[in-house]
Amino acid sequence: MIKIEIVKDAGAAAKVAATHYKSLLNDKANAVLGLATGSTPIPLYKELLELHSENAIDFSQSICFNLDEYCDLPNTHRESYANFMYEQFYHLANVEENNRHIPDGNAHDLEKECERYNDLLSQHGPIDLQLLGIGRNGHIGFNEPNTELKAGTHIVKLSEATVKDNSRFFEEEEEVPAFAISVGMKSILSSKKIILLAIGEEKAKIVHALMHSGITTLLPASFLHIHTNVTLICDEAAASLL
Ligand code: GLP
């Protein structure tokens, strides 16, 4: 079941989501956090950094795992998720460097890297609070709509729709990497609690589809209906077709 909380705008969504982090980290300082990229969580990271600067939240013992990373994009590239996390969060958050985990999309042996990341997740998991955005095609992490989904961390060929969507972050569509590493559905669905953020009218169709869908691999986010502790926080625009 997916609980839904509709708020006015992106700022309000960030504030609501941030309260979940605050209460989790107050109860469990060494919580395992599943983090996400994309434009949607940026206001949330801002909000968390604000709380951190007021000493209202402490990440010093938290262990963070990102969902995914592009393949063959240098870590120093503006759009690599390693760089995104540094710029949006880590450079001001007091997460220990050895507790900041992101798949290495430049690893020599990408299959081995998937195994390594999967093992790390099993060692530290389950994730206490998993943050998710949703692609306009219903992907979560980079688990793309397909006839089958993967349980574990895997290499994924990005769908045409995702390449097109994510080209807004690059100068040209040709620059968007063709492949990525993504955690699989198992680590997402075994998280104790999940917050799915959907903001803006370009998410209205997929939010409607998600809330009216059965469980189908063609809409990977629909598997969240199986989970017992998922909250979809969306703004009025994303909820406008519900
Ligand atoms: C990327 C990420 C996803 C994210 C999605 C939505 O493809 N891999 O984790 O949820 O984009 O992005 P945005 O928040 O910019 O709409």
PDB file of C-alpha atoms and ligand atoms in Angstrom:
ATOM      1  CA  MET A   1       0.000   0.000   0.000  1.00  0.00           C
ATOM      2  CA  ILE A   2       1.259   3.483  -0.826  1.00  0.00           C
ATOM      3  CA  LYS A   3       0.249   6.269   1.551  1.00  0.00           C
ATOM      4  CA  ILE A   4      -0.009   9.603  -0.166  1.00  0.00           C
ATOM      5  CA  GLU A   5       0.647  13.031   1.251  1.00  0.00           C
ATOM      6  CA  ILE A   6      -0.124  15.983  -1.002  1.00  0.00           C
ATOM      7  CA  VAL A   7       1.524  19.289  -0.180  1.00  0.00           C
ATOM      8  CA  LYS A   8       1.532  22.661  -1.874  1.00  0.00           C
ATOM      9  CA  ASP A   9       4.930  22.740  -3.546  1.00  0.00           C
ATOM     10  CA  ALA A  10       8.464  21.402  -3.709  1.00  0.00           C
ATOM     11  CA  GLY A  11       9.568  23.391  -0.665  1.00  0.00           C
ATOM     12  CA  ALA A  12       6.765  21.972   1.447  1.00  0.00           C
ATOM     13  CA  ALA A  13       7.550  18.436   0.233  1.00  0.00           C
ATOM     14  CA  ALA A  14      11.193  18.882   1.248  1.00  0.00           C
ATOM     15  CA  LYS A  15      10.156  20.049   4.711  1.00  0.00           C
ATOM     16  CA  VAL A  16       7.828  17.079   5.224  1.00  0.00           C
ATOM     17  CA  ALA A  17      10.433  14.595   3.970  1.00  0.00           C
ATOM     18  CA  ALA A  18      13.122  16.167   6.161  1.00  0.00           C
ATOM     19  CA  THR A  19      11.072  15.511   9.303  1.00  0.00           C
ATOM     20  CA  HIS A  20      11.283  11.767   8.573  1.00  0.00           C
ATOM     21  CA  TYR A  21      15.093  11.996   8.510  1.00  0.00           C
ATOM     22  CA  LYS A  22      15.172  14.063  11.652  1.00  0.00           C
ATOM     23  CA  SER A  23      13.108  11.641  13.676  1.00  0.00           C
ATOM     24  CA  LEU A  24      14.914   8.587  12.275  1.00  0.00           C
ATOM     25  CA  LEU A  25      18.379   9.963  13.058  1.00  0.00           C
ATOM     26  CA  ASN A  26      17.271  11.110  16.503  1.00  0.00           C
ATOM     27  CA  ASP A  27      16.150   7.547  17.258  1.00  0.00           C
ATOM     28  CA  LYS A  28      18.962   5.776  15.454  1.00  0.00           C
ATOM     29  CA  ALA A  29      22.144   7.767  14.898  1.00  0.00           C
ATOM     30  CA  ASN A  30      23.742   5.024  12.789  1.00  0.00           C
ATOM     31  CA  ALA A  31      20.772   4.643  10.447  1.00  0.00           C
ATOM     32  CA  VAL A  32      21.353   3.354   6.918  1.00  0.00           C
ATOM     33  CA  LEU A  33      20.077   5.911   4.422  1.00  0.00           C
ATOM     34  CA  GLY A  34      19.264   5.128   0.811  1.00  0.00           C
ATOM     35  CA  LEU A  35      19.847   8.297  -1.206  1.00  0.00           C
ATOM     36  CA  ALA A  36      18.680   9.381  -4.635  1.00  0.00           C
ATOM     37  CA  THR A  37      19.666  11.835  -7.337  1.00  0.00           C
ATOM     38  CA  GLY A  38      17.740  13.763  -9.998  1.00  0.00           C
ATOM     39  CA  SER A  39      16.285  17.239  -9.688  1.00  0.00           C
ATOM     40  CA  THR A  40      13.515  16.187  -7.286  1.00  0.00           C
ATOM     41  CA  PRO A  41      15.535  15.618  -4.093  1.00  0.00           C
ATOM     42  CA  ILE A  42      17.609  18.816  -4.384  1.00  0.00           C
ATOM     43  CA  PRO A  43      15.313  20.905  -2.109  1.00  0.00           C
ATOM     44  CA  LEU A  44      15.321  18.048   0.414  1.00  0.00           C
ATOM     45  CA  TYR A  45      19.123  18.004   0.549  1.00  0.00           C
ATOM     46  CA  LYS A  46      19.028  21.793   1.048  1.00  0.00           C
ATOM     47  CA  GLU A  47      16.565  21.375   3.878  1.00  0.00           C
ATOM     48  CA  LEU A  48      18.668  18.645   5.510  1.00  0.00           C
ATOM     49  CA  LEU A  49      21.782  20.829   5.275  1.00  0.00           C
ATOM     50  CA  GLU A  50      19.857  23.690   6.830  1.00  0.00           C
ATOM     51  CA  LEU A  51      18.820  21.457   9.745  1.00  0.00           C
ATOM     52  CA  HIS A  52      22.399  20.283  10.018  1.00  0.00           C
ATOM     53  CA  SER A  53      23.703  23.850  10.197  1.00  0.00           C
ATOM     54  CA  GLU A  54      21.252  24.484  13.063  1.00  0.00           C
ATOM     55  CA  ASN A  55      22.567  21.345  14.802  1.00  0.00           C
ATOM     56  CA  ALA A  56      19.102  19.827  14.517  1.00  0.00           C
ATOM     57  CA  ILE A  57      20.306  16.752  12.626  1.00  0.00           C
ATOM     58  CA  ASP A  58      23.544  14.792  12.766  1.00  0.00           C
ATOM     59  CA  PHE A  59      24.795  12.484  10.021  1.00  0.00           C
ATOM     60  CA  SER A  60      28.110  11.596  11.657  1.00  0.00           C
ATOM     61  CA  GLN A  61      27.169   7.966  12.239  1.00  0.00           C
ATOM     62  CA  SER A  62      24.862   7.461   9.278  1.00  0.00           C
ATOM     63  CA  ILE A  63      25.737   5.089   6.468  1.00  0.00           C
ATOM     64  CA  CYS A  64      24.625   6.246   3.031  1.00  0.00           C
ATOM     65  CA  PHE A  65      23.997   4.258  -0.124  1.00  0.00           C
ATOM     66  CA  ASN A  66      23.067   5.798  -3.446  1.00  0.00           C
ATOM     67  CA  LEU A  67      20.734   4.023  -5.792  1.00  0.00           C
ATOM     68  CA  ASP A  68      22.688   4.312  -8.994  1.00  0.00           C
ATOM     69  CA  GLU A  69      25.453   5.816 -11.101  1.00  0.00           C
ATOM     70  CA  TYR A  70      26.104   6.313 -14.792  1.00  0.00           C
ATOM     71  CA  CYS A  71      28.721   4.114 -16.442  1.00  0.00           C
ATOM     72  CA  ASP A  72      31.760   5.612 -18.159  1.00  0.00           C
ATOM     73  CA  LEU A  73      31.166   9.134 -16.951  1.00  0.00           C
ATOM     74  CA  PRO A  74      34.145  10.467 -14.978  1.00  0.00           C
ATOM     75  CA  ASN A  75      33.373  11.124 -11.290  1.00  0.00           C
ATOM     76  CA  THR A  76      34.471  14.681 -11.869  1.00  0.00           C
ATOM     77  CA  HIS A  77      31.813  15.197 -14.565  1.00  0.00           C
ATOM     78  CA  ARG A  78      29.170  17.651 -13.355  1.00  0.00           C
ATOM     79  CA  GLU A  79      26.404  15.108 -14.011  1.00  0.00           C
ATOM     80  CA  SER A  80      28.008  12.062 -12.425  1.00  0.00           C
ATOM     81  CA  TYR A  81      26.000  11.072  -9.374  1.00  0.00           C
ATOM     82  CA  ALA A  82      29.210  11.056  -7.326  1.00  0.00           C
ATOM     83  CA  ASN A  83      29.634  14.726  -8.166  1.00  0.00           C
ATOM     84  CA  PHE A  84      25.931  15.448  -7.683  1.00  0.00           C
ATOM     85  CA  MET A  85      26.019  13.989  -4.173  1.00  0.00           C
ATOM     86  CA  TYR A  86      29.127  15.934  -3.295  1.00  0.00           C
ATOM     87  CA  GLU A  87      27.732  19.221  -4.594  1.00  0.00           C
ATOM     88  CA  GLN A  88      24.206  18.853  -3.243  1.00  0.00           C
ATOM     89  CA  PHE A  89      24.906  17.202   0.077  1.00  0.00           C
ATOM     90  CA  TYR A  90      28.206  15.680   1.103  1.00  0.00           C
ATOM     91  CA  HIS A  91      30.389  18.779   0.947  1.00  0.00           C
ATOM     92  CA  LEU A  92      28.381  20.246   3.817  1.00  0.00           C
ATOM     93  CA  ALA A  93      26.945  17.166   5.525  1.00  0.00           C
ATOM     94  CA  ASN A  94      28.988  15.419   8.171  1.00  0.00           C
ATOM     95  CA  VAL A  95      28.705  11.946   6.654  1.00  0.00           C
ATOM     96  CA  GLU A  96      32.042  10.134   7.116  1.00  0.00           C
ATOM     97  CA  GLU A  97      33.760   9.665   3.775  1.00  0.00           C
ATOM     98  CA  ASN A  98      33.942   5.902   4.189  1.00  0.00           C
ATOM     99  CA  ASN A  99      30.195   5.841   4.808  1.00  0.00           C
ATOM    100  CA  ARG A 100      29.319   7.476   1.467  1.00  0.00           C
ATOM    101  CA  HIS A 101      28.609   4.654  -0.927  1.00  0.00           C
ATOM    102  CA  ILE A 102      27.898   5.082  -4.634  1.00  0.00           C
ATOM    103  CA  PRO A 103      28.410   2.409  -7.296  1.00  0.00           C
ATOM    104  CA  ASP A 104      31.574   3.004  -9.317  1.00  0.00           C
ATOM    105  CA  GLY A 105      30.437   3.371 -12.901  1.00  0.00           C
ATOM    106  CA  ASN A 106      34.051   3.562 -14.050  1.00  0.00           C
ATOM    107  CA  ALA A 107      35.150   0.279 -12.499  1.00  0.00           C
ATOM    108  CA  HIS A 108      37.318  -1.913 -14.750  1.00  0.00           C
ATOM    109  CA  ASP A 109      35.055  -4.854 -14.185  1.00  0.00           C
ATOM    110  CA  LEU A 110      31.490  -3.587 -13.897  1.00  0.00           C
ATOM    111  CA  GLU A 111      30.034  -7.019 -13.065  1.00  0.00           C
ATOM    112  CA  LYS A 112      32.428  -7.296 -10.117  1.00  0.00           C
ATOM    113  CA  GLU A 113      31.484  -3.774  -9.057  1.00  0.00           C
ATOM    114  CA  CYS A 114      27.805  -4.800  -8.999  1.00  0.00           C
ATOM    115  CA  GLU A 115      28.718  -7.766  -6.797  1.00  0.00           C
ATOM    116  CA  ARG A 116      30.820  -5.579  -4.500  1.00  0.00           C
ATOM    117  CA  TYR A 117      28.012  -3.042  -4.099  1.00  0.00           C
ATOM    118  CA  ASN A 118      25.436  -5.736  -3.536  1.00  0.00           C
ATOM    119  CA  ASP A 119      27.610  -7.365  -0.853  1.00  0.00           C
ATOM    120  CA  LEU A 120      28.090  -4.009   0.886  1.00  0.00           C
ATOM    121  CA  LEU A 121      24.354  -3.449   0.873  1.00  0.00           C
ATOM    122  CA  SER A 122      23.699  -6.874   2.372  1.00  0.00           C
ATOM    123  CA  GLN A 123      26.401  -6.300   4.968  1.00  0.00           C
ATOM    124  CA  HIS A 124      24.946  -2.975   6.146  1.00  0.00           C
ATOM    125  CA  GLY A 125      21.330  -3.385   5.176  1.00  0.00           C
ATOM    126  CA  PRO A 126      18.446  -3.369   5.299  1.00  0.00           C
ATOM    127  CA  ILE A 127      18.192   0.313   4.536  1.00  0.00           C
ATOM    128  CA  ASP A 128      16.267   2.178   7.242  1.00  0.00           C
ATOM    129  CA  LEU A 129      14.963   4.945   5.014  1.00  0.00           C
ATOM    130  CA  GLN A 130      15.085   4.777   1.237  1.00  0.00           C
ATOM    131  CA  LEU A 131      14.527   7.957  -0.720  1.00  0.00           C
ATOM    132  CA  LEU A 132      13.173   7.572  -4.241  1.00  0.00           C
ATOM    133  CA  GLY A 133      12.259   9.801  -7.134  1.00  0.00           C
ATOM    134  CA  ILE A 134      10.302   8.453 -10.061  1.00  0.00           C
ATOM    135  CA  GLY A 135      11.171   8.643 -13.738  1.00  0.00           C
ATOM    136  CA  ARG A 136       8.408   9.768 -16.095  1.00  0.00           C
ATOM    137  CA  ASN A 137       8.406   6.196 -17.377  1.00  0.00           C
ATOM    138  CA  GLY A 138       7.953   4.791 -13.861  1.00  0.00           C
ATOM    139  CA  HIS A 139      11.549   3.802 -13.162  1.00  0.00           C
ATOM    140  CA  ILE A 140      12.949   3.824  -9.646  1.00  0.00           C
ATOM    141  CA  GLY A 141      16.725   4.024  -9.330  1.00  0.00           C
ATOM    142  CA  PHE A 142      17.497   2.944 -12.872  1.00  0.00           C
ATOM    143  CA  ASN A 143      15.170  -0.055 -12.777  1.00  0.00           C
ATOM    144  CA  GLU A 144      13.645   0.568 -16.167  1.00  0.00           C
ATOM    145  CA  PRO A 145      10.288  -0.742 -17.407  1.00  0.00           C
ATOM    146  CA  ASN A 146      10.935  -4.165 -18.921  1.00  0.00           C
ATOM    147  CA  THR A 147       9.489  -7.644 -19.200  1.00  0.00           C
ATOM    148  CA  GLU A 148      11.522  -8.597 -16.151  1.00  0.00           C
ATOM    149  CA  LEU A 149      13.199  -6.687 -13.329  1.00  0.00           C
ATOM    150  CA  LYS A 150      16.433  -7.531 -11.502  1.00  0.00           C
ATOM    151  CA  ALA A 151      16.626  -8.292  -7.807  1.00  0.00           C
ATOM    152  CA  GLY A 152      20.252  -7.297  -7.261  1.00  0.00           C
ATOM    153  CA  THR A 153      22.634  -4.537  -8.309  1.00  0.00           C
ATOM    154  CA  HIS A 154      23.047  -4.705 -12.050  1.00  0.00           C
ATOM    155  CA  ILE A 155      24.182  -2.963 -15.190  1.00  0.00           C
ATOM    156  CA  VAL A 156      21.316  -1.460 -17.103  1.00  0.00           C
ATOM    157  CA  LYS A 157      20.996  -0.102 -20.597  1.00  0.00           C
ATOM    158  CA  LEU A 158      19.048   3.109 -20.197  1.00  0.00           C
ATOM    159  CA  SER A 159      15.774   3.252 -22.071  1.00  0.00           C
ATOM    160  CA  GLU A 160      15.289   5.735 -24.888  1.00  0.00           C
ATOM    161  CA  ALA A 161      12.783   7.602 -22.726  1.00  0.00           C
ATOM    162  CA  THR A 162      15.280   7.982 -19.877  1.00  0.00           C
ATOM    163  CA  VAL A 163      18.099   9.077 -22.176  1.00  0.00           C
ATOM    164  CA  LYS A 164      15.759  11.702 -23.604  1.00  0.00           C
ATOM    165  CA  ASP A 165      14.532  12.807 -20.184  1.00  0.00           C
ATOM    166  CA  ASN A 166      17.998  13.038 -18.691  1.00  0.00           C
ATOM    167  CA  SER A 167      19.394  14.878 -21.709  1.00  0.00           C
ATOM    168  CA  ARG A 168      18.068  18.080 -20.042  1.00  0.00           C
ATOM    169  CA  PHE A 169      21.071  17.810 -17.703  1.00  0.00           C
ATOM    170  CA  PHE A 170      23.626  17.475 -20.523  1.00  0.00           C
ATOM    171  CA  GLU A 171      24.555  19.751 -23.384  1.00  0.00           C
ATOM    172  CA  GLU A 172      23.511  17.209 -26.014  1.00  0.00           C
ATOM    173  CA  GLU A 173      21.544  13.979 -25.961  1.00  0.00           C
ATOM    174  CA  GLU A 174      24.623  12.107 -27.301  1.00  0.00           C
ATOM    175  CA  GLU A 175      26.445  12.934 -24.077  1.00  0.00           C
ATOM    176  CA  VAL A 176      23.994  10.963 -21.907  1.00  0.00           C
ATOM    177  CA  PRO A 177      25.657   7.679 -20.942  1.00  0.00           C
ATOM    178  CA  ALA A 178      24.014   4.603 -22.459  1.00  0.00           C
ATOM    179  CA  PHE A 179      24.541   2.426 -19.394  1.00  0.00           C
ATOM    180  CA  ALA A 180      24.286   2.741 -15.644  1.00  0.00           C
ATOM    181  CA  ILE A 181      24.673   0.644 -12.507  1.00  0.00           C
ATOM    182  CA  SER A 182      21.538   0.448 -10.413  1.00  0.00           C
ATOM    183  CA  VAL A 183      20.586  -1.325  -7.231  1.00  0.00           C
ATOM    184  CA  GLY A 184      17.873  -3.864  -7.889  1.00  0.00           C
ATOM    185  CA  MET A 185      14.321  -4.145  -6.657  1.00  0.00           C
ATOM    186  CA  LYS A 186      15.335  -6.330  -3.711  1.00  0.00           C
ATOM    187  CA  SER A 187      17.388  -3.721  -1.878  1.00  0.00           C
ATOM    188  CA  ILE A 188      14.723  -1.084  -2.523  1.00  0.00           C
ATOM    189  CA  LEU A 189      11.861  -3.297  -1.387  1.00  0.00           C
ATOM    190  CA  SER A 190      13.676  -4.628   1.656  1.00  0.00           C
ATOM    191  CA  SER A 191      14.111  -1.087   3.011  1.00  0.00           C
ATOM    192  CA  LYS A 192      12.270  -0.583   6.280  1.00  0.00           C
ATOM    193  CA  LYS A 193      10.680   2.636   5.115  1.00  0.00           C
ATOM    194  CA  ILE A 194      10.460   4.331   1.724  1.00  0.00           C
ATOM    195  CA  ILE A 195       9.767   7.933   0.798  1.00  0.00           C
ATOM    196  CA  LEU A 196       8.880   8.501  -2.814  1.00  0.00           C
ATOM    197  CA  LEU A 197       9.002  12.122  -3.936  1.00  0.00           C
ATOM    198  CA  ALA A 198       7.153  13.324  -7.035  1.00  0.00           C
ATOM    199  CA  ILE A 199       7.160  17.010  -7.886  1.00  0.00           C
ATOM    200  CA  GLY A 200       5.797  19.032 -10.777  1.00  0.00           C
ATOM    201  CA  GLU A 201       3.164  18.594 -13.449  1.00  0.00           C
ATOM    202  CA  GLU A 202       5.497  16.521 -15.631  1.00  0.00           C
ATOM    203  CA  LYS A 203       5.079  13.776 -12.988  1.00  0.00           C
ATOM    204  CA  ALA A 204       1.261  13.992 -12.898  1.00  0.00           C
ATOM    205  CA  LYS A 205       0.688  11.243 -15.507  1.00  0.00           C
ATOM    206  CA  ILE A 206       3.036   8.741 -13.928  1.00  0.00           C
ATOM    207  CA  VAL A 207       1.722   9.469 -10.421  1.00  0.00           C
ATOM    208  CA  HIS A 208      -1.785   8.807 -11.700  1.00  0.00           C
ATOM    209  CA  ALA A 209      -0.645   5.610 -13.442  1.00  0.00           C
ATOM    210  CA  LEU A 210       1.176   4.457 -10.314  1.00  0.00           C
ATOM    211  CA  MET A 211      -1.759   5.014  -8.003  1.00  0.00           C
ATOM    212  CA  HIS A 212      -4.143   3.207 -10.356  1.00  0.00           C
ATOM    213  CA  SER A 213      -1.833   0.462 -11.500  1.00  0.00           C
ATOM    214  CA  GLY A 214      -1.630  -3.184 -10.599  1.00  0.00           C
ATOM    215  CA  ILE A 215       1.857  -4.527 -10.046  1.00  0.00           C
ATOM    216  CA  THR A 216       3.685  -4.696 -13.339  1.00  0.00           C
ATOM    217  CA  THR A 217       7.308  -4.785 -14.479  1.00  0.00           C
ATOM    218  CA  LEU A 218       6.284  -2.208 -17.075  1.00  0.00           C
ATOM    219  CA  LEU A 219       5.926   0.291 -14.242  1.00  0.00           C
ATOM    220  CA  PRO A 220       8.705  -0.650 -11.804  1.00  0.00           C
ATOM    221  CA  ALA A 221       7.472   1.796  -9.124  1.00  0.00           C
ATOM    222  CA  SER A 222       4.224  -0.221  -8.964  1.00  0.00           C
ATOM    223  CA  PHE A 223       6.120  -2.862  -6.924  1.00  0.00           C
ATOM    224  CA  LEU A 224       6.017  -0.321  -4.088  1.00  0.00           C
ATOM    225  CA  HIS A 225       2.375  -1.338  -3.620  1.00  0.00           C
ATOM    226  CA  ILE A 226       3.687  -4.562  -2.051  1.00  0.00           C
ATOM    227  CA  HIS A 227       5.638  -2.695   0.624  1.00  0.00           C
ATOM    228  CA  THR A 228       3.964  -1.860   3.921  1.00  0.00           C
ATOM    229  CA  ASN A 229       5.666   1.454   4.666  1.00  0.00           C
ATOM    230  CA  VAL A 230       5.813   3.693   1.603  1.00  0.00           C
ATOM    231  CA  THR A 231       4.825   7.341   1.640  1.00  0.00           C
ATOM    232  CA  LEU A 232       4.446   9.189  -1.618  1.00  0.00           C
ATOM    233  CA  ILE A 233       4.966  12.881  -0.963  1.00  0.00           C
ATOM    234  CA  CYS A 234       3.886  14.951  -3.925  1.00  0.00           C
ATOM    235  CA  ASP A 235       3.034  18.524  -4.650  1.00  0.00           C
ATOM    236  CA  GLU A 236      -0.327  19.691  -5.975  1.00  0.00           C
ATOM    237  CA  ALA A 237       0.950  19.727  -9.562  1.00  0.00           C
ATOM    238  CA  ALA A 238       2.105  16.097  -9.474  1.00  0.00           C
ATOM    239  CA  ALA A 239      -1.180  15.116  -7.816  1.00  0.00           C
ATOM    240  CA  SER A 240      -3.305  17.071 -10.275  1.00  0.00           C
ATOM    241  CA  LEU A 241      -4.575  14.036 -12.234  1.00  0.00           C
ATOM    242  CA  LEU A 242      -5.422  11.900  -9.211  1.00  0.00           C
TER     243      LEU A 242
HETATM  244  C1  GLP B   1      17.171   9.621 -12.697  1.00  0.00           C
HETATM  245  C2  GLP B   1      17.527   8.806 -11.442  1.00  0.00           C
HETATM  246  C3  GLP B   1      16.316   8.447 -10.661  1.00  0.00           C
HETATM  247  C4  GLP B   1      15.403   9.658 -10.497  1.00  0.00           C
HETATM  248  C5  GLP B   1      14.932  10.100 -11.851  1.00  0.00           C
HETATM  249  C6  GLP B   1      13.974  11.278 -11.815  1.00  0.00           C
HETATM  250  O1  GLP B   1      17.005   8.883 -13.846  1.00  0.00           O
HETATM  251  N1  GLP B   1      18.279   7.644 -11.725  1.00  0.00           N
HETATM  252  O2  GLP B   1      16.700   7.916  -9.398  1.00  0.00           O
HETATM  253  O3  GLP B   1      14.337   9.367  -9.677  1.00  0.00           O
HETATM  254  O4  GLP B   1      16.060  10.463 -12.608  1.00  0.00           O
HETATM  255  O5  GLP B   1      14.635  12.494 -12.005  1.00  0.00           O
HETATM  256  P1  GLP B   1      14.012  13.902 -11.675  1.00  0.00           P
HETATM  257  O6  GLP B   1      13.904  13.968 -10.193  1.00  0.00           O
HETATM  258  O7  GLP B   1      15.017  14.895 -12.192  1.00  0.00           O
HETATM  259  O8  GLP B   1      12.717  13.974 -12.350  1.00  0.00           O
END
